[in-house]
Amino acid sequence: MITAAMFEHLDPKQHANSFAYTISALALTARLALENETSGTAAEQAKVAAVATTLEVIEVLASVVIDGSEQLETRLRRADELRAA
């Protein structure tokens, strides 16, 4: 299973953008899976489990995106403050 600990060594500022695109693709995949009504009842439980796992991965990747965005925002704010001084 993918956990936040797997990404602790990464610099969020460097990966926030690519992870954001990955999150978008995963969310689209989960949505399309839920909208698929042709897989039959037997596959319904498997579909729900797969979507739940996908959403868990999205949550972990989103934490990296959030951290990276916050770090970049802080850096930009400091740069603005230095220019204004």
Backbone as JSON, one array per atom type, in Angstrom:
{
  "sequence": "MITAAMFEHLDPKQHANSFAYTISALALTARLALENETSGTAAEQAKVAAVATTLEVIEVLASVVIDGSEQLETRLRRADELRAA",
  "N": [[0.82, -1.18, 0.0], [0.44, 2.25, -0.68], [1.89, 4.8, 1.2], [2.22, 7.84, 3.14], [4.75, 7.91, 4.22], [6.4, 6.88, 2.27], [7.01, 8.99, 0.67], [8.4, 10.82, 2.11], [11.1, 11.48, 1.78], [11.18, 13.01, -0.45], [11.42, 16.23, -2.05], [8.88, 18.36, -1.64], [8.41, 20.7, -3.13], [9.56, 20.23, -5.58], [8.05, 18.19, -6.65], [5.36, 18.76, -6.55], [3.87, 19.78, -8.76], [3.92, 17.72, -10.77], [2.74, 15.66, -9.31], [0.24, 16.77, -8.91], [-0.89, 16.63, -11.47], [-0.93, 13.86, -11.73], [-2.73, 13.19, -9.7], [-5.05, 14.3, -10.78], [-5.42, 12.64, -13.03], [-5.77, 10.15, -11.76], [-8.1, 10.66, -10.28], [-9.91, 11.06, -12.36], [-9.88, 8.49, -13.47], [-10.98, 7.0, -11.35], [-13.52, 8.16, -11.22], [-14.57, 7.48, -13.76], [-14.59, 4.72, -13.49], [-16.54, 4.4, -11.5], [-18.73, 5.35, -12.88], [-19.11, 3.42, -14.79], [-21.36, 1.11, -15.8], [-21.48, -1.38, -16.85], [-20.09, -3.53, -15.91], [-21.19, -5.51, -14.41], [-22.81, -7.19, -11.59], [-21.21, -8.83, -9.96], [-18.7, -7.8, -10.22], [-18.94, -5.39, -8.99], [-18.25, -5.01, -6.24], [-15.48, -5.32, -6.41], [-14.9, -3.16, -8.04], [-15.63, -0.99, -6.41], [-13.81, -1.34, -4.31], [-11.4, -0.97, -5.7], [-11.67, 1.69, -6.48], [-11.74, 2.9, -3.95], [-9.13, 2.36, -3.08], [-7.72, 3.82, -5.0], [-8.54, 6.4, -4.32], [-7.36, 6.6, -1.8], [-4.66, 6.64, -2.53], [-4.67, 9.04, -3.91], [-5.13, 10.81, -1.79], [-2.68, 10.6, -0.36], [-0.8, 11.49, -2.28], [-1.81, 14.05, -2.62], [-1.15, 15.25, -0.21], [1.57, 15.71, -0.53], [1.48, 17.53, -2.64], [0.12, 19.65, -1.41], [1.94, 20.34, 0.65], [4.14, 21.11, -0.93], [3.04, 23.26, -2.38], [2.44, 25.04, -0.3], [5.04, 25.57, 0.64], [6.16, 26.8, -1.62], [4.49, 29.03, -1.8], [5.13, 30.37, 0.58], [7.79, 30.96, 0.04], [7.5, 32.69, -2.16], [6.08, 34.77, -0.94], [7.98, 35.71, 0.88], [9.93, 36.62, -0.92], [8.51, 38.7, -2.14], [8.2, 40.38, 0.06], [10.86, 41.06, 0.54], [11.44, 42.47, -1.79], [9.74, 44.62, -1.46], [10.83, 45.89, 0.7]],
  "CA": [[0.0, 0.0, 0.0], [1.17, 3.51, -0.73], [1.72, 5.59, 2.41], [2.93, 9.11, 3.14], [6.16, 7.65, 4.55], [7.14, 6.6, 1.03], [7.33, 10.23, -0.01], [9.04, 11.73, 3.05], [12.42, 11.88, 1.31], [11.04, 13.89, -1.62], [11.22, 17.66, -1.85], [7.54, 18.63, -2.17], [8.43, 21.78, -4.12], [9.96, 19.67, -6.87], [7.12, 17.18, -7.13], [3.96, 19.19, -6.41], [3.22, 19.94, -10.06], [3.69, 16.42, -11.42], [1.78, 14.93, -8.5], [-1.09, 17.35, -9.16], [-1.4, 16.03, -12.71], [-1.2, 12.45, -11.43], [-3.98, 13.18, -8.93], [-6.13, 14.55, -11.73], [-5.62, 11.42, -13.83], [-6.33, 9.11, -10.89], [-9.48, 11.01, -9.96], [-10.69, 10.78, -13.56], [-10.0, 7.04, -13.57], [-11.93, 6.55, -10.32], [-14.85, 8.61, -11.62], [-15.01, 6.66, -14.89], [-14.9, 3.38, -12.97], [-17.83, 4.46, -10.81], [-19.8, 5.58, -13.86], [-19.25, 2.24, -15.62], [-22.46, 0.25, -15.34], [-21.52, -2.6, -17.67], [-19.2, -4.57, -15.38], [-21.97, -6.57, -13.75], [-22.9, -7.11, -10.13], [-20.1, -9.53, -9.32], [-17.53, -6.91, -10.25], [-19.26, -4.14, -8.28], [-17.42, -4.92, -5.03], [-14.1, -5.11, -6.84], [-14.83, -1.79, -8.54], [-15.67, -0.09, -5.24], [-12.54, -1.5, -3.61], [-10.36, -0.33, -6.51], [-11.86, 3.15, -6.38], [-11.32, 3.29, -2.61], [-7.66, 2.35, -3.07], [-7.29, 4.96, -5.81], [-8.76, 7.62, -3.53], [-6.34, 6.62, -0.76], [-3.43, 7.09, -3.18], [-4.87, 10.47, -4.18], [-4.92, 11.53, -0.52], [-1.25, 10.63, -0.05], [-0.16, 12.38, -3.25], [-2.29, 15.41, -2.36], [-0.4, 15.83, 0.9], [2.83, 16.22, -1.1], [1.13, 18.73, -3.41], [-0.2, 20.71, -0.45], [3.2, 20.78, 1.28], [4.93, 21.83, -1.94], [2.37, 24.54, -2.67], [2.64, 25.91, 0.86], [6.44, 25.99, 0.64], [6.35, 27.77, -2.71], [3.77, 30.25, -1.44], [5.95, 31.04, 1.59], [8.97, 31.5, -0.65], [7.08, 33.85, -2.95], [5.72, 35.85, -0.01], [9.25, 36.27, 1.38], [10.55, 37.36, -2.02], [7.73, 39.93, -2.27], [8.53, 41.22, 1.21], [12.21, 41.58, 0.33], [11.37, 43.49, -2.85], [9.03, 45.78, -0.94], [11.64, 46.55, 1.75]],
  "C": [[0.87, 1.25, 0.0], [0.84, 4.32, 0.53], [2.53, 6.88, 2.29], [4.41, 8.92, 3.43], [7.0, 7.39, 3.31], [7.61, 7.87, 0.34], [8.07, 11.22, 0.88], [10.38, 12.25, 2.57], [12.36, 12.84, 0.12], [10.92, 15.35, -1.21], [9.87, 18.02, -2.46], [7.51, 19.72, -3.24], [8.74, 21.25, -5.51], [8.93, 18.74, -7.47], [5.65, 17.6, -7.11], [3.25, 19.24, -7.75], [2.93, 18.59, -10.71], [2.7, 15.57, -10.64], [0.37, 15.46, -8.71], [-1.7, 16.77, -10.43], [-1.74, 14.55, -12.51], [-2.51, 12.31, -10.67], [-5.17, 13.37, -9.86], [-6.45, 13.31, -12.55], [-6.24, 10.3, -13.0], [-7.79, 9.39, -10.54], [-10.39, 10.74, -11.16], [-10.91, 9.27, -13.71], [-11.02, 6.5, -12.57], [-13.36, 6.93, -10.72], [-15.4, 7.76, -12.76], [-15.36, 5.25, -14.43], [-16.26, 3.37, -12.28], [-18.99, 4.64, -11.78], [-20.05, 4.37, -14.75], [-20.33, 1.32, -15.04], [-22.51, -1.08, -16.08], [-20.67, -3.73, -17.1], [-19.93, -5.69, -14.65], [-21.9, -6.48, -12.24], [-21.73, -7.77, -9.43], [-18.87, -8.63, -9.24], [-17.75, -5.63, -9.47], [-18.39, -3.97, -7.03], [-15.96, -4.66, -5.38], [-13.9, -3.67, -7.32], [-14.78, -0.8, -7.38], [-14.35, -0.16, -4.47], [-11.4, -0.82, -4.38], [-10.46, 1.19, -6.44], [-11.42, 3.64, -5.01], [-9.8, 3.35, -2.5], [-7.12, 3.53, -3.86], [-7.44, 6.25, -5.03], [-7.76, 7.72, -2.38], [-5.0, 7.1, -1.33], [-3.52, 8.59, -3.46], [-4.61, 11.28, -2.91], [-3.43, 11.67, -0.18], [-0.53, 11.58, -0.99], [-0.56, 13.84, -3.01], [-1.53, 16.05, -1.19], [0.95, 16.38, 0.43], [2.56, 17.5, -1.88], [0.86, 19.9, -2.47], [1.07, 21.24, 0.2], [4.03, 21.59, 0.3], [4.34, 23.19, -2.25], [2.56, 25.53, -1.53], [4.07, 26.43, 0.92], [6.71, 27.02, -0.44], [5.66, 29.09, -2.4], [4.57, 31.05, -0.4], [7.17, 31.69, 0.96], [8.63, 32.74, -1.47], [6.74, 35.05, -2.06], [6.98, 36.52, 0.53], [9.95, 37.1, 0.31], [9.83, 38.69, -2.23], [8.07, 40.91, -1.15], [9.92, 41.83, 1.06], [12.23, 42.66, -0.75], [10.73, 44.77, -2.33], [9.86, 46.55, 0.09], [12.66, 47.5, 1.17]]
}
